[in-house]
Every structure is written in C-alpha cells, then in structure tokens.
Short mmCIF file of C-alpha atoms in Angstrom, two decimals:
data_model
loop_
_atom_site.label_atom_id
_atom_site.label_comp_id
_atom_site.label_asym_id
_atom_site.label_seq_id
_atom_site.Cartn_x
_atom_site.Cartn_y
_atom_site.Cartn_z
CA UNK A 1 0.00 0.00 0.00
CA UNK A 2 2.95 2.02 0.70
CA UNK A 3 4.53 1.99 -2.61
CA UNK A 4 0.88 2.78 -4.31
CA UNK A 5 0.58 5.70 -2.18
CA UNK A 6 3.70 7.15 -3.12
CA UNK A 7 2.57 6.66 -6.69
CA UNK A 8 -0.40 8.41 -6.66
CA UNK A 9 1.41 11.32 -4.24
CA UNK A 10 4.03 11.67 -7.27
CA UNK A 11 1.43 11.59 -10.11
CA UNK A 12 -0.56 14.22 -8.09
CA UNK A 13 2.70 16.53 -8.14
CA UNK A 14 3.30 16.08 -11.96
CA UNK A 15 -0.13 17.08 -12.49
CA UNK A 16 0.14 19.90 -10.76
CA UNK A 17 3.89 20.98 -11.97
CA UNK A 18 1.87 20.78 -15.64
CA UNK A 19 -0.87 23.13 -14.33
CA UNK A 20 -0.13 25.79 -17.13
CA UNK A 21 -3.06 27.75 -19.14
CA UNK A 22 -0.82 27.56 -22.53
CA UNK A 23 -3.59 29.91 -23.70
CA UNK A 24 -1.58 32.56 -20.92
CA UNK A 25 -5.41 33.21 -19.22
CA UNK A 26 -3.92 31.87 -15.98
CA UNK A 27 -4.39 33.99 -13.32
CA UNK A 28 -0.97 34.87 -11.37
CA UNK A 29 -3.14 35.70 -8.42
CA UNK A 30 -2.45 36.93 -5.11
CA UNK A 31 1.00 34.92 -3.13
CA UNK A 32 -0.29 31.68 -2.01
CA UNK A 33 -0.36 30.22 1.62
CA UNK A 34 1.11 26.58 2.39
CA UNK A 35 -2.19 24.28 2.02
CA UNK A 36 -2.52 22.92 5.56
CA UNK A 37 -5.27 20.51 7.35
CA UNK A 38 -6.81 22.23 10.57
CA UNK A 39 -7.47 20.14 13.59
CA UNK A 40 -11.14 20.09 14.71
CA UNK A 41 -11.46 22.92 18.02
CA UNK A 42 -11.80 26.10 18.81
CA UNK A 43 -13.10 27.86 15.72
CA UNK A 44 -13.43 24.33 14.26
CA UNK A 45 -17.02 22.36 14.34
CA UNK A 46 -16.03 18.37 15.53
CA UNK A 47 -17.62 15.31 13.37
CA UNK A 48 -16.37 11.92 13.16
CA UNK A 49 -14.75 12.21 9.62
CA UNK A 50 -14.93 16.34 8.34
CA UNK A 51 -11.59 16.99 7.54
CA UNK A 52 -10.56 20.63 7.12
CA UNK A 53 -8.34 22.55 4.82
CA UNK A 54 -7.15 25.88 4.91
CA UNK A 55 -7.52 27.91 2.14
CA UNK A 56 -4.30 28.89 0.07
CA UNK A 57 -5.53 32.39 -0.17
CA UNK A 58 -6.80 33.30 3.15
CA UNK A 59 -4.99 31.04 5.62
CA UNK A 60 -7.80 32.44 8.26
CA UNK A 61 -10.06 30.38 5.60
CA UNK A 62 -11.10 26.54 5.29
CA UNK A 63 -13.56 24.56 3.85
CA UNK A 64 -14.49 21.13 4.85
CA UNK A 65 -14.55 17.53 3.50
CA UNK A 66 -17.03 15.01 4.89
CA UNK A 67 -15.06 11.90 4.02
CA UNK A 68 -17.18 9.81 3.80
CA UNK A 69 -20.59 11.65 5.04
CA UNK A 70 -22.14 8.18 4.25
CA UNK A 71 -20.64 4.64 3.14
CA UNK A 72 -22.14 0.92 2.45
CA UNK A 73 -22.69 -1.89 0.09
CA UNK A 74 -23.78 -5.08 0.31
CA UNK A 75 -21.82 -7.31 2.57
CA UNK A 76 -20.37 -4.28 3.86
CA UNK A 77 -22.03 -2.67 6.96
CA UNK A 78 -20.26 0.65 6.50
CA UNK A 79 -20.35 4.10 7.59
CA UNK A 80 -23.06 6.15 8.10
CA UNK A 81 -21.48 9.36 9.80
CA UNK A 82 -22.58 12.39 8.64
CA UNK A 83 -20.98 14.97 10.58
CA UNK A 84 -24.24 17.46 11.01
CA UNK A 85 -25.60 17.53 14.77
CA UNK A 86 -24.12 16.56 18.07
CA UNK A 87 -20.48 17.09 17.62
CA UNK A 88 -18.00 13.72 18.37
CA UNK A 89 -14.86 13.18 18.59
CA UNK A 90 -12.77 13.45 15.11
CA UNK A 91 -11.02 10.17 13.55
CA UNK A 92 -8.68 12.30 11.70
CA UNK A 93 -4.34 11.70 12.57
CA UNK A 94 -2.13 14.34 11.27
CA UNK A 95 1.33 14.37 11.04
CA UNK A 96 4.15 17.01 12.18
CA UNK A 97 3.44 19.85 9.73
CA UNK A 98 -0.56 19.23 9.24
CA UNK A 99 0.23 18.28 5.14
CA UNK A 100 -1.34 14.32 5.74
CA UNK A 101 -4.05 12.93 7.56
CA UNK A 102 -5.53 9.58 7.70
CA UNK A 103 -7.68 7.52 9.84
CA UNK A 104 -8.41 3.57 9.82
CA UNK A 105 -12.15 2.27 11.25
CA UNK A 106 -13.26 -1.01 11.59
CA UNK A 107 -17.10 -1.56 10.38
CA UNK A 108 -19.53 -3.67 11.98
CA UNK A 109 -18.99 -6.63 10.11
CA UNK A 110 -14.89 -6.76 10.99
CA UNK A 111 -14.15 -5.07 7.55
CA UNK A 112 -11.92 -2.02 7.27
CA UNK A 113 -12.41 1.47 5.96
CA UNK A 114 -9.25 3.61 5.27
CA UNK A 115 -9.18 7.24 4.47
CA UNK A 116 -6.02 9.35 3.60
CA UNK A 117 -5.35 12.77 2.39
CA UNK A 118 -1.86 15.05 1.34
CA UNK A 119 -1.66 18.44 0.94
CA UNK A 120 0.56 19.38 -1.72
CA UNK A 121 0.76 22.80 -3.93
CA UNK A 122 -2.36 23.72 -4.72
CA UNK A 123 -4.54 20.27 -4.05
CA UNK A 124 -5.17 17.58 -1.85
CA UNK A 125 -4.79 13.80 -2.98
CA UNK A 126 -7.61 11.29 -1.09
CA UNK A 127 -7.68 7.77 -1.11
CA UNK A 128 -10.13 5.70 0.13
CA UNK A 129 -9.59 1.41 0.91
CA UNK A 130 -12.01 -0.68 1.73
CA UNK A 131 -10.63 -4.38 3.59
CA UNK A 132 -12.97 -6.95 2.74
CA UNK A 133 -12.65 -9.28 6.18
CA UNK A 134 -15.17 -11.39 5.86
CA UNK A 135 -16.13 -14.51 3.88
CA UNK A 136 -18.35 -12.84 1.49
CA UNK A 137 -18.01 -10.89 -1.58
CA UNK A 138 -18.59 -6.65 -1.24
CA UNK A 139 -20.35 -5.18 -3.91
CA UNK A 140 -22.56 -2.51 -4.87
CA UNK A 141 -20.74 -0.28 -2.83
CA UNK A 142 -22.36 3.40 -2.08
CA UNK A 143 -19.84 6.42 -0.88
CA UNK A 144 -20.98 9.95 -0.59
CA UNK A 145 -17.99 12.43 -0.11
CA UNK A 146 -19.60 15.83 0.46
CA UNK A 147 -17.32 18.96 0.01
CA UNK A 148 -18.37 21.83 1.50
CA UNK A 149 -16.86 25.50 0.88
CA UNK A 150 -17.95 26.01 4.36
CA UNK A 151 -15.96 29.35 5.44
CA UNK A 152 -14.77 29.59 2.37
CA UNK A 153 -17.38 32.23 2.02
CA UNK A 154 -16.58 33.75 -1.54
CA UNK A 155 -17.19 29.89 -3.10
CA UNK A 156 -20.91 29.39 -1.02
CA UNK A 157 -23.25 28.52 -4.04
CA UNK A 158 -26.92 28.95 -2.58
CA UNK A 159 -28.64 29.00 -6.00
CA UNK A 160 -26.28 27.33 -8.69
CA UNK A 161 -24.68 30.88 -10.03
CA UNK A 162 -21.33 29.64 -8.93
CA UNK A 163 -21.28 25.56 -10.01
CA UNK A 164 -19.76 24.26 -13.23
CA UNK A 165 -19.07 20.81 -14.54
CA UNK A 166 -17.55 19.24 -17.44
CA UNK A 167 -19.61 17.95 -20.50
CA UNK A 168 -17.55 16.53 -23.29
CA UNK A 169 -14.66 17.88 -21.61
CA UNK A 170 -16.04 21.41 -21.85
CA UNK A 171 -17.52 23.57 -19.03
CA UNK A 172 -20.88 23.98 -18.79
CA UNK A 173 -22.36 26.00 -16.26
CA UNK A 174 -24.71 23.56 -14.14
CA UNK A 175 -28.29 23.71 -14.12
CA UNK A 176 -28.41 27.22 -15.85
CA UNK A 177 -26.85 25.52 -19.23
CA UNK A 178 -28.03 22.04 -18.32
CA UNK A 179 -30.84 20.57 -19.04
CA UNK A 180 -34.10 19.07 -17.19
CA UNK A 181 -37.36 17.47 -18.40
CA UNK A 182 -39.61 16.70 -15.96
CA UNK A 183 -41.10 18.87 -12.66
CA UNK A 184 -39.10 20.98 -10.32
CA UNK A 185 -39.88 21.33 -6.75
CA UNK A 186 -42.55 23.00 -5.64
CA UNK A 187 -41.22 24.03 -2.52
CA UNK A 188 -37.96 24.69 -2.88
CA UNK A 189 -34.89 24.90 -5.68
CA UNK A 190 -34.03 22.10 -7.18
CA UNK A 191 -30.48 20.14 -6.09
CA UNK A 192 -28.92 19.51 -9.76
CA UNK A 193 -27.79 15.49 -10.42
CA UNK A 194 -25.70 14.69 -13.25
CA UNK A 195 -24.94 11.28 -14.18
CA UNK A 196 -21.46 9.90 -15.46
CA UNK A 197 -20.28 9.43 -19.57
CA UNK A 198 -20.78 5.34 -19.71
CA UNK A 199 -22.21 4.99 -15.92
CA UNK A 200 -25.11 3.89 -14.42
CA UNK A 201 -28.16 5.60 -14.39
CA UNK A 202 -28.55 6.71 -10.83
CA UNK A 203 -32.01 6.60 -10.90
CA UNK A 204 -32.30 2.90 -10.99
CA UNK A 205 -30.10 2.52 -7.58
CA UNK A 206 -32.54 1.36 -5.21
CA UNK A 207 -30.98 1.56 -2.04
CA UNK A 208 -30.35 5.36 -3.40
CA UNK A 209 -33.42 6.63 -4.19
CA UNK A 210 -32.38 10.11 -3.79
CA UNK A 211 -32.54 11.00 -7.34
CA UNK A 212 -35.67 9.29 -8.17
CA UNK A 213 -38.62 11.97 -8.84
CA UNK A 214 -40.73 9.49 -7.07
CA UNK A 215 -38.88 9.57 -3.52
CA UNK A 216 -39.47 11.73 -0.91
CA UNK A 217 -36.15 13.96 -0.84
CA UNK A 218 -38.23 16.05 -3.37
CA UNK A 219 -34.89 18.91 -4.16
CA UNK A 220 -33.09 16.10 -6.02
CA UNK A 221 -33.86 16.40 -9.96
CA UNK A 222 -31.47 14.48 -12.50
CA UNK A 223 -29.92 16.78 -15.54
CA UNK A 224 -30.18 15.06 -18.90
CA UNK A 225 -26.17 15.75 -19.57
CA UNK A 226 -23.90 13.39 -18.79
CA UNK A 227 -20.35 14.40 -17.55
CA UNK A 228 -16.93 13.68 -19.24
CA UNK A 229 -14.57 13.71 -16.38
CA UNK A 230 -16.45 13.51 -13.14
CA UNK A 231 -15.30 17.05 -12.41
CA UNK A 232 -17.31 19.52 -10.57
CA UNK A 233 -16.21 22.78 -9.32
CA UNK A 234 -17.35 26.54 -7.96
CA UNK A 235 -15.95 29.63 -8.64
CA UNK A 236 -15.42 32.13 -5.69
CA UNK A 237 -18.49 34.50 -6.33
CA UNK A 238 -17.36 37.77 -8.88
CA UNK A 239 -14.13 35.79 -9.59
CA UNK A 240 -13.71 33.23 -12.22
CA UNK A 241 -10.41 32.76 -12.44
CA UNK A 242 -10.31 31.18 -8.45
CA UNK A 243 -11.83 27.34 -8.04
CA UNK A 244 -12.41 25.08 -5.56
CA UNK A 245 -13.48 21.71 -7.05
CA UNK A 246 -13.15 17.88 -6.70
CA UNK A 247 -12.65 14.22 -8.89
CA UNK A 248 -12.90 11.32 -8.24
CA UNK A 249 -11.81 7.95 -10.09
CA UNK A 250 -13.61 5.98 -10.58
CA UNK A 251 -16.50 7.99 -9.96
CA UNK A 252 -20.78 7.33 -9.80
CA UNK A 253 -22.14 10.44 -9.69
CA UNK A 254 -22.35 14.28 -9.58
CA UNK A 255 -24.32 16.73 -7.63
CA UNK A 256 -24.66 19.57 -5.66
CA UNK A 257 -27.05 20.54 -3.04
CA UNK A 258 -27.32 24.53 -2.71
CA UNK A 259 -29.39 24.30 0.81
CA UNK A 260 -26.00 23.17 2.54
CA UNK A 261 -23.78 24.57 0.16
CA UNK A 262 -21.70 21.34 -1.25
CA UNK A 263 -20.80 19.36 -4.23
CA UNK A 264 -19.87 16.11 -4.98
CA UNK A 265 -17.53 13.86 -7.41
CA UNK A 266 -19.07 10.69 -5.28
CA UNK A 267 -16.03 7.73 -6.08
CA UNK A 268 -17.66 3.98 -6.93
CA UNK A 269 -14.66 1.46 -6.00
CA UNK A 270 -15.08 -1.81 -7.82
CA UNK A 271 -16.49 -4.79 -5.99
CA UNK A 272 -14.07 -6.58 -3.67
CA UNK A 273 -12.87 -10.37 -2.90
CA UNK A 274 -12.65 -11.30 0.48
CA UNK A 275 -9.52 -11.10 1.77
CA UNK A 276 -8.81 -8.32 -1.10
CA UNK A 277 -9.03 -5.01 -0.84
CA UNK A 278 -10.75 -2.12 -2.92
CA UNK A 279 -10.31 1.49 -3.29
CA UNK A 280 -10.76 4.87 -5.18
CA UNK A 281 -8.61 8.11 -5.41
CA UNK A 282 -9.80 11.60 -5.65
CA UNK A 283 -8.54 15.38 -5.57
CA UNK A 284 -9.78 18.39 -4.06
CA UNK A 285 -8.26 21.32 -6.22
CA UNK A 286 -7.59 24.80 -5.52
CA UNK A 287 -7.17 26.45 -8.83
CA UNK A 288 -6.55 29.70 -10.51
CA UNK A 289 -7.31 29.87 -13.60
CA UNK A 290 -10.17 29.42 -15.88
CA UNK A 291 -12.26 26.10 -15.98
CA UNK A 292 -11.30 24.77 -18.91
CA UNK A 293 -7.58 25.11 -17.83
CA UNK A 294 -8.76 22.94 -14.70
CA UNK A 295 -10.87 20.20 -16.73
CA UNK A 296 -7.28 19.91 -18.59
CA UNK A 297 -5.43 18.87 -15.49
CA UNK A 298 -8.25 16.79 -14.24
CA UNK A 299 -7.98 15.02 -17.81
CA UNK A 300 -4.07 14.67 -17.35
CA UNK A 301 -4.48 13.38 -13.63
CA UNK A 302 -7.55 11.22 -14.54
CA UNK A 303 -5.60 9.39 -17.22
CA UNK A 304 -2.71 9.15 -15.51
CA UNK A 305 -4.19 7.26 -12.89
CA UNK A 306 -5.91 5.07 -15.29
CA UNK A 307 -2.41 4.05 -16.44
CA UNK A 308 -1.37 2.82 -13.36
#
C-alpha cells in the first residue's frame, strides 16, 4: 500500500507541476499560503470524519470535507457518519506539519475502511480502501464524499450561479446551461444530479433513491447531460479565475445541493474479494485559472491514474 501511495502522491505533483493555461489566461493571483489541514477545536465544528483545509488564499479560511458523510454496500455494513448535529470526537491523525491525515475504522462486520489525504501545492490527494474481512463478496458499494466550501465564504453557491461541470470535456455551467425534463420542486430549488459518460443511471439505484422523482427527498432532480470527467467545481463568487473543485476515479455520480452549500464527485470502488481489498482516489483542487484550464489537469491526472 505504501509503494501505491507514493505513486499516486508523485502523479498528483506532476499534475500539478503541468498546471499551465498555454492559452496565458492563468491567473498569477495573489502569493499563495502553504495548504494545511486544521485540527477540529476552537473555531473548528467536531464530526467523526470532516476533515478541514485551509484555504491557500486566506490562511484564516477553510472549507471542509465530509469523508465519507455516508458509506455501504452489500456485505459491507459501512459508515453512516454524517458529521451534522451533536459534535463527536474526530477520527482524523495528522502528522508534524498538518500536510497528511488519515484515519483507519473497523465496520460492523470486521471489515476495514481507510481514508487518507496530502496536501501538496495547490490540491489535496484522497484515497479511500475498503478491507474486505469477511467470507463474502462486497459489492454494490455506495460512498458519498460531500465537500463543503464552508468558510470559504466567496465559493458558497446557494442557488447554482457559482457551479460548473464538465460535458464533453467542456464547461458547462450547471443547471443554468443544463438541461431538465420533468417537474421541479414545488417548494424549494431544485439540487442539480448529473450522471457519469458510460455509468449507471442513478435513478435505478434502489438503495439510493435520492434521485428518483418518485422519492421523498423532493430537491433532487437528475440533468439530462452526462459528464466527461467527473469534475465539478465553484468559482469564488465575482471571480472566475479562483476554483475550488473535486474528482474522483472511478466515480458514480455528480451533484450539488445549494441548501447546505456542497458538491460532490461521489467515487464507486469496484467490488471486492474477500480477503482483497478495494479502493478509489480523488482530488480536491484549488485552482486559478479558468475552468477549462482545470478540466485539462483533471484530464491529465484522470488518465494518468488510469495508467497505473
């Protein structure tokens, strides 16, 4: 495991050391601060698995990571532990200088969830593991990751002015450009779903109903695009040319719920062996520059990944 997390840590850098708009629309931007993970207290709200991360350009900044807010699959009892309500104590380990975190849990049914995440230039690398200890076969496995500007205050998208994603590899503002047939809520906006290029349709996922018309989380309404990567991202508000977004490979789903404010690249890690183990990598980015510029590198980290 060692030896693939050093791979993924090094393909993370070269991504990022290729991070050029050859167009020259790159913004140079204000100096940057050292991207560093905040322990939960004081200022900090505790849950069991919100990681924080303060902002490169306002180290008095952070927005969080609920990873995962929710985890299961069959065979697999999982994690259900969103961080909203009482607070508890946090899972999360850091090391000397606050650049890696990780925590290890042991589910219900004796298997093991790991979670990891580096800081490094202008991202954060996340890998999830799943340990399959049991006799039987984990499949269908569900993982919400929810990232949440939080007080990252410039990026807080309340009614979808702020959110893009990539269709075709080209940006495409979401829910203002997408496209919807069917009923929107009657009481409130809509959350905006977008399925993945060659996925599933995550309307016939039964044991996640959420984006079935028919089920009673009414917000949740399914765009007819599909996206190509699984990138999704928000500008800070009167500024596109700073982004905080997030991939994940492989990934199930996009959405983003404007009555928190998050979004989410949700990862799908393929079905696992016992005795084997599964897992999934993702990136939170903080970029400046324009979108497109930023669907680039996704493409370039994506693939490289792919190739491993």
């Amino acid at each position: 495991m060692a030896v693939r997390n050093r791979i993924w840590l090094i393909l993370l850098i070269t991504c990022l050391s290729c991070a050029t708009d050859k167009s020259g629309e790159l913004s140079q931007g204000p100096a940057t601060f050292p991207i560093r993970f905040a322990a939960p207290g004081g200022e900090l709200e505790s849950g069991l698995d919100m990681l924080y991360v303060r902002s490169p350009w306002d180290s008095t900044q952070y927005m969080a990571l609920d990873f995962p807010e929710h985890c299961w699959g069959k065979n697999f009892s999982g994690l259900s532990t969103d961080a909203r309500g009482t607070a508890r104590p946090n899972r999360w380990q850091f090391n000397g200088d606050s650049t890696r975190a990780e925590y290890t849990v042991t589910a219900q049914d004796g298997s093991l969830f790991r979670a990891t995440a580096r800081a490094d230039s202008m991202a954060v690398g996340l890998e999830l593991e799943i340990e399959n200890r049991t006799a039987l076969p984990i499949t269908e496995i569900r993982i919400l990751i929810c990232t949440r500007p939080h007080r990252m205050s410039a990026f807080l998208d309340t009614n979808f002015v702020l959110t893009e994603v990539a269709v075709e590899g080209r940006p495409l503002a979401f829910g203002r450009d997408t496209h919807f047939n069917g009923t929107l809520p009657e009481r409130m906006p809509p959350a905006w779903v977008m399925n993945l290029k060659g996925g599933i349709d995550n309307r016939t996922v039964d044991d996640m109903g959420w984006f079935s018309e028919d089920w009673g989380r009414r917000q949740f309404r399914l765009v007819e695009e599909e996206a190509e990567p699984a990138l999704i991202g928000v500008h800070a508000r009167e500024d596109e040319q700073h982004w905080l977004a997030t991939i994940w490979e492989p990934s199930r789903v996009l959405f983003s719920n404007p009555h928190i404010p998050c979004i989410h690249s949700d990862p799908v890690p393929p079905d696992c062996p016992p005795g084997e183990t599964t897992r999934a990598n993702g990136i939170v980015f903080f970029h400046q520059g324009n979108f497109q510029s930023l669907i680039t590198l996704a493409e370039s980290c994506r693939d490289g990944h792919r190739k491993k």
